[in-house]
mmCIF file of C-alpha atoms and ligand atoms in Angstrom:
data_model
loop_
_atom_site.group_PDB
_atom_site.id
_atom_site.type_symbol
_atom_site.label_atom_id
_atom_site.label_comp_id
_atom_site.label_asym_id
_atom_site.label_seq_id
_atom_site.Cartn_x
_atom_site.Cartn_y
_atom_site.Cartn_z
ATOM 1 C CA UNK A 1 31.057 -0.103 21.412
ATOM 2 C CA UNK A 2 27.273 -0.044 21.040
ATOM 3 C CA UNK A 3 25.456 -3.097 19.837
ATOM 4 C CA UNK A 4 23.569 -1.928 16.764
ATOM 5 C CA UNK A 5 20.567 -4.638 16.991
ATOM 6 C CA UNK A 6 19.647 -3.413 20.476
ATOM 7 C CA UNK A 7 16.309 -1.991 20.522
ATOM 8 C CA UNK A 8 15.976 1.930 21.421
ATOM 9 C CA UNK A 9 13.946 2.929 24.183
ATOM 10 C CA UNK A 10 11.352 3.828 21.306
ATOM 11 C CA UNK A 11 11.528 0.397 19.549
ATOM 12 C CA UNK A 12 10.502 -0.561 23.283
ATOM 13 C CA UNK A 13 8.014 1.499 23.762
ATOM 14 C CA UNK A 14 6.409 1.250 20.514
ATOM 15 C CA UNK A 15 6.617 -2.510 21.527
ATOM 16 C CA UNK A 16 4.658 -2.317 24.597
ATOM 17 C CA UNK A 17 1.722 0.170 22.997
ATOM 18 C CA UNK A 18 1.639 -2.773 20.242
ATOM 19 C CA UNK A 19 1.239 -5.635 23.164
ATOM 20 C CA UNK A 20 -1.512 -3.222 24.976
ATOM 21 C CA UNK A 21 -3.330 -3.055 21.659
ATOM 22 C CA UNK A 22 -3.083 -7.102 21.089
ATOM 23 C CA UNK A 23 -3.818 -7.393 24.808
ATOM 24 C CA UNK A 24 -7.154 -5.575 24.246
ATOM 25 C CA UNK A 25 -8.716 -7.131 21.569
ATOM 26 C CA UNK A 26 -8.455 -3.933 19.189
ATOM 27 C CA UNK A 27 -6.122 -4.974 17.337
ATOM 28 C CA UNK A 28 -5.849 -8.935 16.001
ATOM 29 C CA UNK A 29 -2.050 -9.972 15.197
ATOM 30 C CA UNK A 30 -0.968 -11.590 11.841
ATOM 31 C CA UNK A 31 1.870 -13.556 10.907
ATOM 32 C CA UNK A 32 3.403 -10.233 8.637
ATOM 33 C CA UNK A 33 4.373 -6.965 10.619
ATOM 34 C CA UNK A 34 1.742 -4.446 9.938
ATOM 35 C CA UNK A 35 -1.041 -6.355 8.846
ATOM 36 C CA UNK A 36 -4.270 -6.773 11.945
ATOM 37 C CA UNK A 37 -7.004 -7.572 12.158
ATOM 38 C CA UNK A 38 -9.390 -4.937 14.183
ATOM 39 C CA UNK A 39 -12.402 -5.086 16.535
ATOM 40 C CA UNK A 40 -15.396 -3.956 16.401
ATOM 41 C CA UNK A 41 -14.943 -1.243 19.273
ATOM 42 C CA UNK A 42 -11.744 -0.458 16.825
ATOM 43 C CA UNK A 43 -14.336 0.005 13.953
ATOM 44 C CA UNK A 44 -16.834 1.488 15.709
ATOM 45 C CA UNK A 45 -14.128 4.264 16.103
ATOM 46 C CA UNK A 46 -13.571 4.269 12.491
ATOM 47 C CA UNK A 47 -16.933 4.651 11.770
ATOM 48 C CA UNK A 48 -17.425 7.741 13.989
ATOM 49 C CA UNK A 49 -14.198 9.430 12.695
ATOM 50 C CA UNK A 50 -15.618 8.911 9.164
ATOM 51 C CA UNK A 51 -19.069 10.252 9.882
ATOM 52 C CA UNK A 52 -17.559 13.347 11.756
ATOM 53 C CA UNK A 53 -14.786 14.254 9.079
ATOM 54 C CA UNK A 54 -18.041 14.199 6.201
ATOM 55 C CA UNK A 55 -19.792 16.517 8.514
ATOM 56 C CA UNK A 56 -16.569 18.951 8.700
ATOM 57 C CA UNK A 57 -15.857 18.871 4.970
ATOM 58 C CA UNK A 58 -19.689 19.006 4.300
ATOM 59 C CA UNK A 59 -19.524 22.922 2.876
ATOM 60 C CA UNK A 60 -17.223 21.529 0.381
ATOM 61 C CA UNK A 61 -20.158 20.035 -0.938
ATOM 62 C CA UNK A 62 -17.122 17.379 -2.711
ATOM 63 C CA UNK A 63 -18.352 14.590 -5.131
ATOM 64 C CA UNK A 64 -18.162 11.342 -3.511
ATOM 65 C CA UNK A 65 -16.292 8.544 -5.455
ATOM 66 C CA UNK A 66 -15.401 5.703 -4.219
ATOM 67 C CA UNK A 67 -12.779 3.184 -5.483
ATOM 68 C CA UNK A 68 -11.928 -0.539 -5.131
ATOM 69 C CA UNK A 69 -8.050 -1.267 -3.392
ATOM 70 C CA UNK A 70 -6.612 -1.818 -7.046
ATOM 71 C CA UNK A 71 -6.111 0.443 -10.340
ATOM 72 C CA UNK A 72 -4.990 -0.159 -13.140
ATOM 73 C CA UNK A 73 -1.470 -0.485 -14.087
ATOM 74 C CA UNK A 74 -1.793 1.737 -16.725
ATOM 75 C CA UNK A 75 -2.710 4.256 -14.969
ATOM 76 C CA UNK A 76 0.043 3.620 -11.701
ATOM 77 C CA UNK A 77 2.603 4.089 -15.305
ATOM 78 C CA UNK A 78 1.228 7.432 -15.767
ATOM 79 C CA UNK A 79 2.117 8.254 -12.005
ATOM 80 C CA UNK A 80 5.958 8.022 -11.316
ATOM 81 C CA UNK A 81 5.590 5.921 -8.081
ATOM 82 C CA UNK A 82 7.761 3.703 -9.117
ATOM 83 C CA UNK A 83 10.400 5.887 -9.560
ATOM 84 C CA UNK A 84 10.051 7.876 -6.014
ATOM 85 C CA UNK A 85 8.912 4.599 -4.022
ATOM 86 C CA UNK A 86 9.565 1.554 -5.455
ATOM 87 C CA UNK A 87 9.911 0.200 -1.999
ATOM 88 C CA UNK A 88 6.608 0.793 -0.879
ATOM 89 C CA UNK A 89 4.343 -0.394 -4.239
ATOM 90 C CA UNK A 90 2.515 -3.528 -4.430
ATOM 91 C CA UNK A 91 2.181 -5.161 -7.660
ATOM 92 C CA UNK A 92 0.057 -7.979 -8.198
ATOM 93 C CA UNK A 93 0.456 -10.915 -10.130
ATOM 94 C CA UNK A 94 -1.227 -14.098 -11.169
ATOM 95 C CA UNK A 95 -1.253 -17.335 -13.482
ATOM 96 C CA UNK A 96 -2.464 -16.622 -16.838
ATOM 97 C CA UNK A 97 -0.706 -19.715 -18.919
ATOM 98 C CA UNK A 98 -1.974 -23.268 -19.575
ATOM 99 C CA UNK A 99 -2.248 -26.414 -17.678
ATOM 100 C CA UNK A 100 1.202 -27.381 -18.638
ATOM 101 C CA UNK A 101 2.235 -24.528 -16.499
ATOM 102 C CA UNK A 102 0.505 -24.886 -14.022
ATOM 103 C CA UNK A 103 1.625 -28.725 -13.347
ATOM 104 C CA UNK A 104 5.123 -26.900 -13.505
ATOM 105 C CA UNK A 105 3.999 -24.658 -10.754
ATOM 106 C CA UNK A 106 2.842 -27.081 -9.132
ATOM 107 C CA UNK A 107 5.694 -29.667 -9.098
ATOM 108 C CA UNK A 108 7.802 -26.358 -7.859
ATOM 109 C CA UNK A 109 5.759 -25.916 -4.693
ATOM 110 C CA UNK A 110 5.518 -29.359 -4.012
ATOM 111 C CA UNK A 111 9.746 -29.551 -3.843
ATOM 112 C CA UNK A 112 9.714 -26.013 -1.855
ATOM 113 C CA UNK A 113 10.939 -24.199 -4.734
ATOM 114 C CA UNK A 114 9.891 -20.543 -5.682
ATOM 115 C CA UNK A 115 7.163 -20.609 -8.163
ATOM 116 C CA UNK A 116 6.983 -16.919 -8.743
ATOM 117 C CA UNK A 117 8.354 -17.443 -12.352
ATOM 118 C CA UNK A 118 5.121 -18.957 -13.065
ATOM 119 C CA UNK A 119 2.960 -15.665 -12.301
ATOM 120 C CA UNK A 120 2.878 -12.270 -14.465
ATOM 121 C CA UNK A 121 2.185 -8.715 -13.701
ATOM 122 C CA UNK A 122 -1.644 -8.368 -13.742
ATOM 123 C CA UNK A 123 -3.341 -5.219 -15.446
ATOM 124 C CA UNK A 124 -3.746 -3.775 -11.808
ATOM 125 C CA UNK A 125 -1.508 -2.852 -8.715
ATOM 126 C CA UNK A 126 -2.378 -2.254 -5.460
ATOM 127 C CA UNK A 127 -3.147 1.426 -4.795
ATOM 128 C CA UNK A 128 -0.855 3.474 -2.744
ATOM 129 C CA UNK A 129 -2.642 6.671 -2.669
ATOM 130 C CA UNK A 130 -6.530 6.966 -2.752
ATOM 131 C CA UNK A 131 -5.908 10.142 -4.927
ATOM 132 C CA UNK A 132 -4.336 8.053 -7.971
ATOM 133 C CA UNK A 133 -7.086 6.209 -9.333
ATOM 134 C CA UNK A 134 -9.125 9.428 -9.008
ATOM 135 C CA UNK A 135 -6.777 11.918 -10.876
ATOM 136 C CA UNK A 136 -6.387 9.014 -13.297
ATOM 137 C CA UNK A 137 -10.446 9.450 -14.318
ATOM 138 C CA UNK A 138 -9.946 13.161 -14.446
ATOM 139 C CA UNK A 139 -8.080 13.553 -17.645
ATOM 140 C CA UNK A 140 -9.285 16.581 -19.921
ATOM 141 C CA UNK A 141 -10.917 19.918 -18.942
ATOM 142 C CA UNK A 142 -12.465 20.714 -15.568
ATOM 143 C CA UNK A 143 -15.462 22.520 -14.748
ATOM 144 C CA UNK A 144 -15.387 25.567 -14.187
ATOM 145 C CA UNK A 145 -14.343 26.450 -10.592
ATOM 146 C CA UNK A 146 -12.581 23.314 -10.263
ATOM 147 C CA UNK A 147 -13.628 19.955 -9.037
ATOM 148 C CA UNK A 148 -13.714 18.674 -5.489
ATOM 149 C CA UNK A 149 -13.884 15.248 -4.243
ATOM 150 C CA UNK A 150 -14.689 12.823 -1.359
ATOM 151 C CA UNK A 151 -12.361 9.709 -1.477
ATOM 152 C CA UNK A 152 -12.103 7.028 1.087
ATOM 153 C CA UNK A 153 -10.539 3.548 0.650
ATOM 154 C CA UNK A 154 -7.455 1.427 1.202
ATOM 155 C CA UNK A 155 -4.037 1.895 0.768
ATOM 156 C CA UNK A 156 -1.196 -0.496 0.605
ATOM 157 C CA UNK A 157 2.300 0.956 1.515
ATOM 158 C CA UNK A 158 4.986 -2.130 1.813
ATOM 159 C CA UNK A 159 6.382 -0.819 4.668
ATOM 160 C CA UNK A 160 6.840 -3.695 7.266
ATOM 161 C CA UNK A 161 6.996 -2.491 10.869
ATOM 162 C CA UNK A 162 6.600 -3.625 14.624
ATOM 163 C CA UNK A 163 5.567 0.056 15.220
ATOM 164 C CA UNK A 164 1.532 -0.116 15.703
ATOM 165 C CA UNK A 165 1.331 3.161 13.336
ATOM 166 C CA UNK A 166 2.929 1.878 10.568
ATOM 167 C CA UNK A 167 0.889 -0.122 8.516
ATOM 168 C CA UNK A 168 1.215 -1.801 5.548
ATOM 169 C CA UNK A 169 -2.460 -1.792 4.617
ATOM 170 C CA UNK A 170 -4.721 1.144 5.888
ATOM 171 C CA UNK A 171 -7.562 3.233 5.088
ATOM 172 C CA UNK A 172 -7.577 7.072 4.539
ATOM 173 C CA UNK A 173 -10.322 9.404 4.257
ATOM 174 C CA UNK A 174 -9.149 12.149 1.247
ATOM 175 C CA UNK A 175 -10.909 15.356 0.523
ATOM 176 C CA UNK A 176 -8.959 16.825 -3.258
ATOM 177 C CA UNK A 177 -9.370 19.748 -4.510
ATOM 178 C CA UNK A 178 -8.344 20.079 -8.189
ATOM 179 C CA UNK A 179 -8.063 23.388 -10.279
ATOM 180 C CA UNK A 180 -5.968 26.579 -10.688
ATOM 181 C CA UNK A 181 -2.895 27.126 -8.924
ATOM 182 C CA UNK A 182 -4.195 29.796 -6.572
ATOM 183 C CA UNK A 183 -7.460 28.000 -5.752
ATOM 184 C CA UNK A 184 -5.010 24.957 -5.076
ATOM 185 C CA UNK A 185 -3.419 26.110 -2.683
ATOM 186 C CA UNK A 186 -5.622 28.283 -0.923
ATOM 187 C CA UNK A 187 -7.515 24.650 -0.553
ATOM 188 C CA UNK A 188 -5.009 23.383 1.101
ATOM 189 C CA UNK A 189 -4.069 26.199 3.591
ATOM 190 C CA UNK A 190 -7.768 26.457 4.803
ATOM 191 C CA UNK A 191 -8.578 23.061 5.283
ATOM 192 C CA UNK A 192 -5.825 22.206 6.692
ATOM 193 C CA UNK A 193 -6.407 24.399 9.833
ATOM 194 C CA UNK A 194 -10.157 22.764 9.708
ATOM 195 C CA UNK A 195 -8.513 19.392 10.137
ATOM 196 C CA UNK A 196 -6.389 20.380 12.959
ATOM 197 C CA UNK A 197 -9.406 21.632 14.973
ATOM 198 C CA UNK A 198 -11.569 18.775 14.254
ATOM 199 C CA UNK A 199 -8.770 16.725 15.386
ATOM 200 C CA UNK A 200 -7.624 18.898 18.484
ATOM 201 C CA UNK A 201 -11.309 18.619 19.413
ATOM 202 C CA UNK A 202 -11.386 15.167 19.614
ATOM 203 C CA UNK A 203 -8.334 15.382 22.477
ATOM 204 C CA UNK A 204 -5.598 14.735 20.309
ATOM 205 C CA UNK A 205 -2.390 16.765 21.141
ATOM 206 C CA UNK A 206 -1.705 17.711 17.155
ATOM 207 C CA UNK A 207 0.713 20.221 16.008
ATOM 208 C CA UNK A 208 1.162 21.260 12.225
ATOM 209 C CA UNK A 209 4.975 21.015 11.214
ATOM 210 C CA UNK A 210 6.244 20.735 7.319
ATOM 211 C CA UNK A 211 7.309 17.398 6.169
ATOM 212 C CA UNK A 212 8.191 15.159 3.077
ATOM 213 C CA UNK A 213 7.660 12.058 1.599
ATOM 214 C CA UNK A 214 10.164 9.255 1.685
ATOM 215 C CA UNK A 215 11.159 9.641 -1.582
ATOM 216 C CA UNK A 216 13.345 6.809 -2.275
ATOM 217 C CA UNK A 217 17.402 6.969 -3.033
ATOM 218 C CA UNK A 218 19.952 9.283 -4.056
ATOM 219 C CA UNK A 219 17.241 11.247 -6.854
ATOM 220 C CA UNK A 220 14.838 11.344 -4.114
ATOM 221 C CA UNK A 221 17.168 13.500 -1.969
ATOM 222 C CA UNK A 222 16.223 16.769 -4.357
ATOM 223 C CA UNK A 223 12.474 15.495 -4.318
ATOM 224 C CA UNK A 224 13.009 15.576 -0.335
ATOM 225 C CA UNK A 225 14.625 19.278 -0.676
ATOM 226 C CA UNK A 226 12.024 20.919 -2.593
ATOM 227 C CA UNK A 227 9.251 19.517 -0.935
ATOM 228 C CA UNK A 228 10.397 21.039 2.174
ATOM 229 C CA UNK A 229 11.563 24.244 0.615
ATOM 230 C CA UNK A 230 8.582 24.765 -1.347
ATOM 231 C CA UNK A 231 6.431 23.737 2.164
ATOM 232 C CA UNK A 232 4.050 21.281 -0.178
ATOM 233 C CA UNK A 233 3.438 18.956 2.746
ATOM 234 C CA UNK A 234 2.581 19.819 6.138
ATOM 235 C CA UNK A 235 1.743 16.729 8.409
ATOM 236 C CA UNK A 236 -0.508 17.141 11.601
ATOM 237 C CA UNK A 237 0.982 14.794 14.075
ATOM 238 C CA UNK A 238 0.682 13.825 17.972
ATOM 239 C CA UNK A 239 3.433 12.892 20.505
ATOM 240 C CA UNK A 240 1.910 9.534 21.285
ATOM 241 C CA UNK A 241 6.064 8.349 23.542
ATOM 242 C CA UNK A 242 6.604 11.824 25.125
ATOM 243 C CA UNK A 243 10.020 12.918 24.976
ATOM 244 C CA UNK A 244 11.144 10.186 22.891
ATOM 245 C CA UNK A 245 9.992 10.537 19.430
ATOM 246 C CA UNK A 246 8.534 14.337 18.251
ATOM 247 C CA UNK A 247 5.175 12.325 16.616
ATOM 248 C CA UNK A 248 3.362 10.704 14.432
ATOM 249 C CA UNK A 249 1.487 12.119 11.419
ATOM 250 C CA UNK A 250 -2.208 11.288 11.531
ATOM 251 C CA UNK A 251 -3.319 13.244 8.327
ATOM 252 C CA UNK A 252 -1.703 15.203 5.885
ATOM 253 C CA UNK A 253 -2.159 18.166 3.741
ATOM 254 C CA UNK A 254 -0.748 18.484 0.428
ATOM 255 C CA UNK A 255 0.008 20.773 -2.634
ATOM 256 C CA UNK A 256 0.494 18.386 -5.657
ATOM 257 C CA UNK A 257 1.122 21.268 -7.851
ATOM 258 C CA UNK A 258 1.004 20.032 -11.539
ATOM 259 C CA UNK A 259 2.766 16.968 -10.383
ATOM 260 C CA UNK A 260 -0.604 14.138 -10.946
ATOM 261 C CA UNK A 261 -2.216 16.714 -13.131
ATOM 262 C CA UNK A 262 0.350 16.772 -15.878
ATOM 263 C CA UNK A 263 0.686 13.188 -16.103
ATOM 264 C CA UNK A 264 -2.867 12.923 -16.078
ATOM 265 C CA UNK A 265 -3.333 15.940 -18.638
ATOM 266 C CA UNK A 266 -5.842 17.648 -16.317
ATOM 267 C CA UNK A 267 -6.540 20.921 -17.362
ATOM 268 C CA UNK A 268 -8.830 24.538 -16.050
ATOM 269 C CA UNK A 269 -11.479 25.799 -18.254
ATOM 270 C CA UNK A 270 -8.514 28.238 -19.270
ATOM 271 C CA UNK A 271 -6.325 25.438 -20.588
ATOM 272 C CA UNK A 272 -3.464 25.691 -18.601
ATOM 273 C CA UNK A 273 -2.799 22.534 -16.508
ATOM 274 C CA UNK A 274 -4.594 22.504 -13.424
ATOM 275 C CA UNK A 275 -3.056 22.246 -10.062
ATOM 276 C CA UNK A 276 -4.107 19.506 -7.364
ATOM 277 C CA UNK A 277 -4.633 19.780 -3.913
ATOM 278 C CA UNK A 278 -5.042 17.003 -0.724
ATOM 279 C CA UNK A 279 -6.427 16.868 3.042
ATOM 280 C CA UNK A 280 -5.789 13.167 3.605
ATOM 281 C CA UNK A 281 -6.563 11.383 7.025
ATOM 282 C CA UNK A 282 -4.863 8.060 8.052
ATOM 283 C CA UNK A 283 -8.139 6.586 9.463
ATOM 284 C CA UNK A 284 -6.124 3.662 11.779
ATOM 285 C CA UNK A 285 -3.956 6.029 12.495
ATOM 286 C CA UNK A 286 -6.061 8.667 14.275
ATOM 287 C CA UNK A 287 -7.719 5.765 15.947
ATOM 288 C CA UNK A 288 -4.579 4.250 17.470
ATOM 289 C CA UNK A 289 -3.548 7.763 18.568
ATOM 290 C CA UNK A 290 -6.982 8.130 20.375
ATOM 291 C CA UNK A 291 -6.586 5.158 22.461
ATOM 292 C CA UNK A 292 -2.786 6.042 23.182
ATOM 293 C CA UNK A 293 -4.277 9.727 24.474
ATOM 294 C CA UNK A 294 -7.420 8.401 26.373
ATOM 295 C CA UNK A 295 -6.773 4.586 26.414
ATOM 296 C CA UNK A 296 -7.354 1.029 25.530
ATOM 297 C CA UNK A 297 -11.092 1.174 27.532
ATOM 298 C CA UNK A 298 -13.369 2.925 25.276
ATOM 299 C CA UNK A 299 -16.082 3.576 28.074
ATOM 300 C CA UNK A 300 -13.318 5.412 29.714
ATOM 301 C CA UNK A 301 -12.744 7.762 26.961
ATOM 302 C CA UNK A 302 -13.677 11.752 28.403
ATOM 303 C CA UNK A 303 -17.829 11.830 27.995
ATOM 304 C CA UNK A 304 -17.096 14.760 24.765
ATOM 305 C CA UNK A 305 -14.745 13.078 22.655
ATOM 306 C CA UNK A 306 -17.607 9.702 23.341
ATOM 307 C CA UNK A 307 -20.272 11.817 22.101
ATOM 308 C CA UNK A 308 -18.366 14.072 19.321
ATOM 309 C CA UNK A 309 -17.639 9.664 17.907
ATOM 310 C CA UNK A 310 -21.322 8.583 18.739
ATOM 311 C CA UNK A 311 -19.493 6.184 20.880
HETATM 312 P P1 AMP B 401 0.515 10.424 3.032
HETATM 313 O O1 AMP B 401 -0.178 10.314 1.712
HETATM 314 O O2 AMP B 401 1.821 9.688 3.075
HETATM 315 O O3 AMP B 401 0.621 11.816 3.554
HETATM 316 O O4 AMP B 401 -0.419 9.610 4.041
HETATM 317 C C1 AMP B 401 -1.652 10.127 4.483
HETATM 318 C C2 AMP B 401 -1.910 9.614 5.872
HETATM 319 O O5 AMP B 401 -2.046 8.191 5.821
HETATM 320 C C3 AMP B 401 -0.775 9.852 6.866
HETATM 321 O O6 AMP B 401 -0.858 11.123 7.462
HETATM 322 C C4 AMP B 401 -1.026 8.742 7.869
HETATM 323 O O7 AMP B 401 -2.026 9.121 8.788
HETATM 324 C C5 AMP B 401 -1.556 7.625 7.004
HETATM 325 N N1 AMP B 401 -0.461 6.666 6.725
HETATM 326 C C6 AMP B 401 0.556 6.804 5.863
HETATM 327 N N2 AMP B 401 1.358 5.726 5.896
HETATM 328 C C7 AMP B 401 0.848 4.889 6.832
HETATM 329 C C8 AMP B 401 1.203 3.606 7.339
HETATM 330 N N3 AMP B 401 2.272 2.934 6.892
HETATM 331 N N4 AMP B 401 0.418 3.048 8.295
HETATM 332 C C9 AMP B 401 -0.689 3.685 8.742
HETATM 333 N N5 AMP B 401 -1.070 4.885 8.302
HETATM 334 C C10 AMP B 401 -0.325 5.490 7.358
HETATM 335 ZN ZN1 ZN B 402 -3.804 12.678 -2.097
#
């Protein structure tokens, strides 16, 4: 009989490349799985991945927006997130009721006992996507040609892990393209072959394959089916534990369809609901999978990725 709790020869892996990255400096340990803190030779990374993924989208000539962490929770209710991954939302709540209350509360914490009764749903939730709060802004008719957009910001995906990769807070760089069907997913086709050569330039070992979302439960097995059927998510990932794992997915590339669209009641200059496509880059991500490729010294890293990263 096998024991079921003992770790795989990827748990231990994954294990080590998390100790190397503690060891380092790069990455700065919590007390909850998936949340660090990072360095500044970490950010510095960051900072040149960001500059040179602006400079390979630049002909897009996108709008840049830019949104806080949270959206409104009127607009994550227009989404169906919580039907497809209510195990990876964030909803935040807080104390909105009188001193009374709050003594209650209080008296709670100071016995040990839970005193999440005492806080409600606020009017915003953590966003999961960087796309959401921007589709949520959208609602009405396009311009003509469609409308193109520049997103970067933090995501929150409750997803504790030991695996470095997985994070539970992150930041993506998002480049969405959002108009008719055939412009949609042309989009998506073309820049999805730009990402993989700005990322194969930089060293990394990426291959395209077709994936899916982890759409939660039994109803999400069909959502899981179609996705893959319909190929409306290809990932671009990178062995990072040889023959022990196929890879991880760095960025992604995405045909939303009518999906955000509809419930956003986005529409083309010809009124027919518009279709949205997304190149989205897991910034930490592509970081961690540099320094697995060329290492945890950053003056070590071959002299043209340095330069490509202003390192
Ligand atoms: P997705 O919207 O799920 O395709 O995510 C876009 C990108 O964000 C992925 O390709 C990853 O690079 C990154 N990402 C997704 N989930 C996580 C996570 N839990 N930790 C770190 N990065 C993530
Ligand atoms: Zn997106």
């Amino acid at each position: 009989m096998t024991d079921v709790l003992a770790p795989t020869a990827l748990d231990l892996a994954r294990l080590e490349f998390r100790d190397e990255l503690l060891a380092s400096g790069l990455l700065v340990g919590t007390s909850v799985p998936g949340i660090y803190g990072r360095s500044g030779d970490f950010e510095r990374v960051i900072a040149g991945l960001d500059r040179i993924l602006g400079e390979a989208f630049a002909a897009l000539d996108a709008t840049v927006l830019r949104f806080p962490p949270v959206y409104p929770r009127a607009d994550f209710e227009r989404t169906d997130y919580i039907a497809s991954f209510p195990d990876l939302s964030g909803i935040v709540s807080s104390f909105e009721d009188g001193d009374r209350e709050h003594r209650e509360l209080l008296a709670a914490r100071e016995e040990g006992r839970a005193y999440e009764g005492w806080l409600k749903p606020a009017d915003v939730v953590l966003t999961n996507a960087i796309c959401h709060p921007l589709y949520a802004t959208l609602e009405g008719t396009l311009p003509s040609g469609g409308g193109t957009y520049d997103l970067s910001g933090y995501g929150f995906r409750h997803e504790p892990s030991f695996d470095p990769m997985r994070l539970q807070s992150f930041r993506m760089r998002e480049f969405v393209f959002v108009g008719t069907p055939d412009a949609a997913q042309l989009y998506r086709d073309t820049w999805l072959d730009t990402s993989v050569a700005l990322l194969a330039s930089l060293g990394l070992a990426v291959q395209a394959v077709p994936a899916n979302d982890p759409f939660f439960g039994r109803a999400g097995k069909m959502l899981v089916s179609a996705q893959l059927r319909e190929n409306l998510k290809v990932e671009i990932i990178v062995p990072l534990y040889g023959d022990l794992h196929e890879g991880t997915a760095i960025a992604s590339a995405n045909c939303q369809r009518d999906h955000l669209t509809h419930a956003f009641d986005i529409r083309t200059t010809d009124g027919e609901v518009a279709h949205g496509a997304c190149v989205a880059f897991g910034m930490e991500r592509t970081v961690l999978a540099l320094v697995r490729t060329h290492g945890t010294d950053l003056e070590a890293w071959p002299v043209d990725v340095r330069a490509l990263l202003g390192l």
